[in-house]
Amino acid sequence: MKATLCCPGRGRPREFDVDEALAAALRVFWSKGYEGASLSDLTEAMGITRPSLYAAFGNKEALFRKALDLYEREKLTYIAEALEAPTAREVAERLLRGAIASHASTSGPRGCLGVISSVACGGDAESIRTEVIKRRASSQEALVARFEQAKAEGDLPAHIDARGLTAYLVAIIQGITVQAGAGASCDALEGLVKTSLAMWPSA
């Protein structure tokens, strides 16, 4: 998608690709977190001026929200796909391996944008932290519902706490993303997956 904005001091407009600029902003936020990404970092990576950024995306917070939308569309699709797995164990396996594929990839920044931004956000960025947590909570509630369904179908033992099991799985996934961000190899992270699945409750 092209955006046409006037260049300061010139009579002719300049075009830039909004989608490409947003993808560049996402990489900056993903690498540095919300607070760590300065406007200079963003405009340099996006190849635009500050007035162009404001005109096309709004302020920094609005730009981050758009970048987070893009991140979810491109990097977190494995979550919805995992929820469609026929068994609870397969749901867990797809989530864990999806996290490795998404956050330990060498094709882009490592780690999870949501984890990076929610942990690093201070008081001045509380609204961003709240937004990230809200989106994460929505995914977790979907996972709780899926495990409740598994209990009802006899796929999980009746005594299993679906919310507790979800919290356990989320903690493992967050551990994977943090270790991936620190440079852990896919082979090392695969060990976490195997151990977690070996402990999975059976009906």
Short mmCIF file of C-alpha atoms in Angstrom, two decimals:
data_model
loop_
_atom_site.label_atom_id
_atom_site.label_comp_id
_atom_site.label_asym_id
_atom_site.label_seq_id
_atom_site.Cartn_x
_atom_site.Cartn_y
_atom_site.Cartn_z
CA MET A 1 0.00 0.00 0.00
CA LYS A 2 1.45 3.34 -1.05
CA ALA A 3 1.15 6.55 0.92
CA THR A 4 1.70 9.95 -0.72
CA LEU A 5 3.03 12.69 1.52
CA CYS A 6 4.52 16.07 0.75
CA CYS A 7 8.26 16.50 1.20
CA PRO A 8 9.23 19.58 3.24
CA GLY A 9 10.58 22.35 1.04
CA ARG A 10 9.56 20.68 -2.19
CA GLY A 11 6.58 21.02 -4.44
CA ARG A 12 6.19 17.38 -5.39
CA PRO A 13 4.90 14.59 -3.16
CA ARG A 14 6.95 11.57 -2.16
CA GLU A 15 5.55 8.09 -2.03
CA PHE A 16 6.51 5.28 0.30
CA ASP A 17 5.14 1.82 0.85
CA VAL A 18 3.18 1.80 4.12
CA ASP A 19 3.33 -1.99 4.43
CA GLU A 20 7.11 -2.05 3.99
CA ALA A 21 7.51 0.80 6.46
CA LEU A 22 5.35 -1.00 9.02
CA ALA A 23 7.36 -4.22 8.56
CA ALA A 24 10.55 -2.24 9.19
CA ALA A 25 9.04 -0.69 12.33
CA LEU A 26 8.07 -4.16 13.54
CA ARG A 27 11.68 -5.34 13.26
CA VAL A 28 12.85 -2.38 15.35
CA PHE A 29 10.23 -2.92 18.06
CA TRP A 30 10.94 -6.65 18.03
CA SER A 31 14.68 -6.09 18.45
CA LYS A 32 14.54 -3.30 21.03
CA GLY A 33 11.13 -3.46 22.67
CA TYR A 34 8.67 -0.58 22.81
CA GLU A 35 10.63 1.72 25.11
CA GLY A 36 14.00 0.79 23.63
CA ALA A 37 12.93 1.84 20.13
CA SER A 38 13.45 5.57 19.67
CA LEU A 39 11.70 7.63 17.03
CA SER A 40 15.08 8.06 15.33
CA ASP A 41 15.53 4.28 15.23
CA LEU A 42 12.08 3.90 13.72
CA THR A 43 12.25 6.63 11.09
CA GLU A 44 15.72 5.53 9.99
CA ALA A 45 14.62 1.92 9.56
CA MET A 46 11.36 2.92 7.86
CA GLY A 47 13.09 5.38 5.54
CA ILE A 48 10.70 8.21 6.35
CA THR A 49 10.65 11.47 8.30
CA ARG A 50 8.92 12.01 11.63
CA PRO A 51 6.13 14.09 10.03
CA SER A 52 5.56 11.25 7.55
CA LEU A 53 5.42 8.73 10.41
CA TYR A 54 2.85 10.81 12.27
CA ALA A 55 0.78 11.40 9.15
CA ALA A 56 0.67 7.74 8.13
CA PHE A 57 0.56 5.94 11.48
CA GLY A 58 -0.20 8.43 14.24
CA ASN A 59 2.12 8.54 17.24
CA LYS A 60 4.63 5.94 18.42
CA GLU A 61 2.03 4.07 20.47
CA ALA A 62 -0.34 3.82 17.51
CA LEU A 63 2.53 2.61 15.33
CA PHE A 64 3.38 -0.09 17.88
CA ARG A 65 -0.22 -1.32 17.98
CA LYS A 66 -0.21 -1.63 14.19
CA ALA A 67 3.13 -3.43 14.34
CA LEU A 68 1.72 -5.77 17.00
CA ASP A 69 -1.22 -6.55 14.70
CA LEU A 70 1.23 -7.41 11.92
CA TYR A 71 3.30 -9.53 14.31
CA GLU A 72 0.25 -11.54 15.33
CA ARG A 73 -0.76 -12.09 11.69
CA GLU A 74 2.70 -13.20 10.61
CA LYS A 75 4.23 -14.89 13.67
CA LEU A 76 1.42 -16.13 15.91
CA THR A 77 -0.83 -17.95 13.47
CA TYR A 78 0.49 -21.22 14.90
CA ILE A 79 -1.57 -20.58 18.06
CA ALA A 80 -4.95 -20.69 16.32
CA GLU A 81 -3.81 -23.65 14.24
CA ALA A 82 -2.68 -25.53 17.35
CA LEU A 83 -6.09 -25.14 18.97
CA GLU A 84 -7.57 -27.15 16.10
CA ALA A 85 -5.45 -30.22 16.89
CA PRO A 86 -7.53 -33.34 17.68
CA THR A 87 -6.05 -34.00 21.14
CA ALA A 88 -4.89 -31.82 24.04
CA ARG A 89 -1.39 -33.30 23.83
CA GLU A 90 -1.17 -32.42 20.16
CA VAL A 91 -2.38 -28.90 20.98
CA ALA A 92 0.51 -28.59 23.43
CA GLU A 93 3.03 -30.07 21.01
CA ARG A 94 2.01 -27.75 18.18
CA LEU A 95 2.16 -24.73 20.49
CA LEU A 96 5.61 -25.60 21.80
CA ARG A 97 7.10 -26.42 18.40
CA GLY A 98 5.35 -23.42 16.87
CA ALA A 99 6.98 -21.20 19.50
CA ILE A 100 10.40 -22.56 18.58
CA ALA A 101 9.81 -22.10 14.85
CA SER A 102 8.53 -18.57 15.36
CA HIS A 103 10.87 -17.20 18.00
CA ALA A 104 14.12 -19.07 17.34
CA SER A 105 14.11 -18.46 13.60
CA THR A 106 17.26 -17.01 12.06
CA SER A 107 15.18 -15.06 9.50
CA GLY A 108 14.40 -12.23 11.92
CA PRO A 109 14.83 -10.99 15.48
CA ARG A 110 14.64 -13.71 18.13
CA GLY A 111 12.32 -13.85 21.11
CA CYS A 112 8.72 -12.76 21.49
CA LEU A 113 7.67 -9.16 20.82
CA GLY A 114 4.95 -9.37 23.46
CA VAL A 115 7.26 -10.71 26.15
CA ILE A 116 10.00 -8.21 25.30
CA SER A 117 7.64 -5.25 25.40
CA SER A 118 5.56 -6.23 28.43
CA VAL A 119 8.60 -6.97 30.59
CA ALA A 120 10.55 -3.88 29.54
CA CYS A 121 7.70 -1.37 29.77
CA GLY A 122 7.94 1.19 32.56
CA GLY A 123 5.35 3.59 33.90
CA ASP A 124 5.38 5.81 30.84
CA ALA A 125 4.35 2.89 28.64
CA GLU A 126 1.79 1.26 30.93
CA SER A 127 -0.90 1.38 28.23
CA ILE A 128 1.33 -0.69 25.94
CA ARG A 129 1.99 -3.24 28.67
CA THR A 130 -1.75 -3.42 29.35
CA GLU A 131 -2.49 -3.96 25.67
CA VAL A 132 0.05 -6.76 25.36
CA ILE A 133 -1.25 -8.50 28.48
CA LYS A 134 -4.84 -8.16 27.28
CA ARG A 135 -4.04 -9.82 23.96
CA ARG A 136 -2.11 -12.58 25.69
CA ALA A 137 -5.02 -13.20 28.08
CA SER A 138 -7.38 -13.68 25.14
CA SER A 139 -5.20 -16.46 23.73
CA GLN A 140 -4.89 -18.08 27.14
CA GLU A 141 -8.66 -18.12 27.65
CA ALA A 142 -9.03 -19.89 24.31
CA LEU A 143 -6.52 -22.49 25.48
CA VAL A 144 -8.38 -22.97 28.79
CA ALA A 145 -11.59 -23.56 26.85
CA ARG A 146 -9.82 -26.11 24.62
CA PHE A 147 -8.55 -28.06 27.63
CA GLU A 148 -12.00 -27.97 29.24
CA GLN A 149 -13.32 -29.47 26.02
CA ALA A 150 -10.63 -32.16 26.23
CA LYS A 151 -11.74 -33.00 29.78
CA ALA A 152 -15.36 -33.27 28.67
CA GLU A 153 -14.34 -35.61 25.86
CA GLY A 154 -12.25 -37.81 28.15
CA ASP A 155 -9.02 -36.75 26.44
CA LEU A 156 -7.72 -35.26 29.71
CA PRO A 157 -8.29 -36.66 33.23
CA ALA A 158 -11.32 -35.15 34.96
CA HIS A 159 -9.24 -33.94 37.92
CA ILE A 160 -6.94 -31.80 35.76
CA ASP A 161 -7.20 -28.05 36.35
CA ALA A 162 -7.52 -26.64 32.83
CA ARG A 163 -6.45 -23.17 33.91
CA GLY A 164 -3.46 -24.51 35.81
CA LEU A 165 -2.44 -26.66 32.84
CA THR A 166 -2.70 -23.60 30.61
CA ALA A 167 -0.53 -21.56 32.99
CA TYR A 168 2.06 -24.34 32.99
CA LEU A 169 2.14 -24.51 29.20
CA VAL A 170 2.31 -20.73 28.85
CA ALA A 171 5.24 -20.66 31.30
CA ILE A 172 7.09 -23.20 29.16
CA ILE A 173 6.37 -21.20 26.00
CA GLN A 174 7.58 -17.99 27.65
CA GLY A 175 10.72 -19.83 28.72
CA ILE A 176 11.27 -20.92 25.14
CA THR A 177 10.86 -17.37 23.83
CA VAL A 178 13.18 -15.87 26.45
CA GLN A 179 15.86 -18.50 25.81
CA ALA A 180 15.43 -18.07 22.06
CA GLY A 181 15.96 -14.34 22.51
CA ALA A 182 19.16 -15.12 24.41
CA GLY A 183 20.45 -17.21 21.50
CA ALA A 184 19.51 -20.77 22.50
CA SER A 185 19.62 -23.21 19.58
CA CYS A 186 16.57 -25.00 18.23
CA ASP A 187 18.11 -28.31 19.35
CA ALA A 188 18.42 -27.07 22.93
CA LEU A 189 14.85 -25.77 22.93
CA GLU A 190 13.61 -29.05 21.49
CA GLY A 191 14.75 -30.66 24.74
CA LEU A 192 12.22 -28.52 26.61
CA VAL A 193 9.48 -29.73 24.30
CA LYS A 194 10.35 -33.39 24.76
CA THR A 195 10.54 -33.08 28.53
CA SER A 196 7.25 -31.18 28.74
CA LEU A 197 5.44 -33.72 26.56
CA ALA A 198 6.86 -36.62 28.55
CA MET A 199 5.16 -35.14 31.63
CA TRP A 200 1.85 -34.52 29.88
CA PRO A 201 -1.18 -35.99 31.77
CA SER A 202 -2.87 -38.91 30.08
CA ALA A 203 -6.51 -39.89 30.45
#
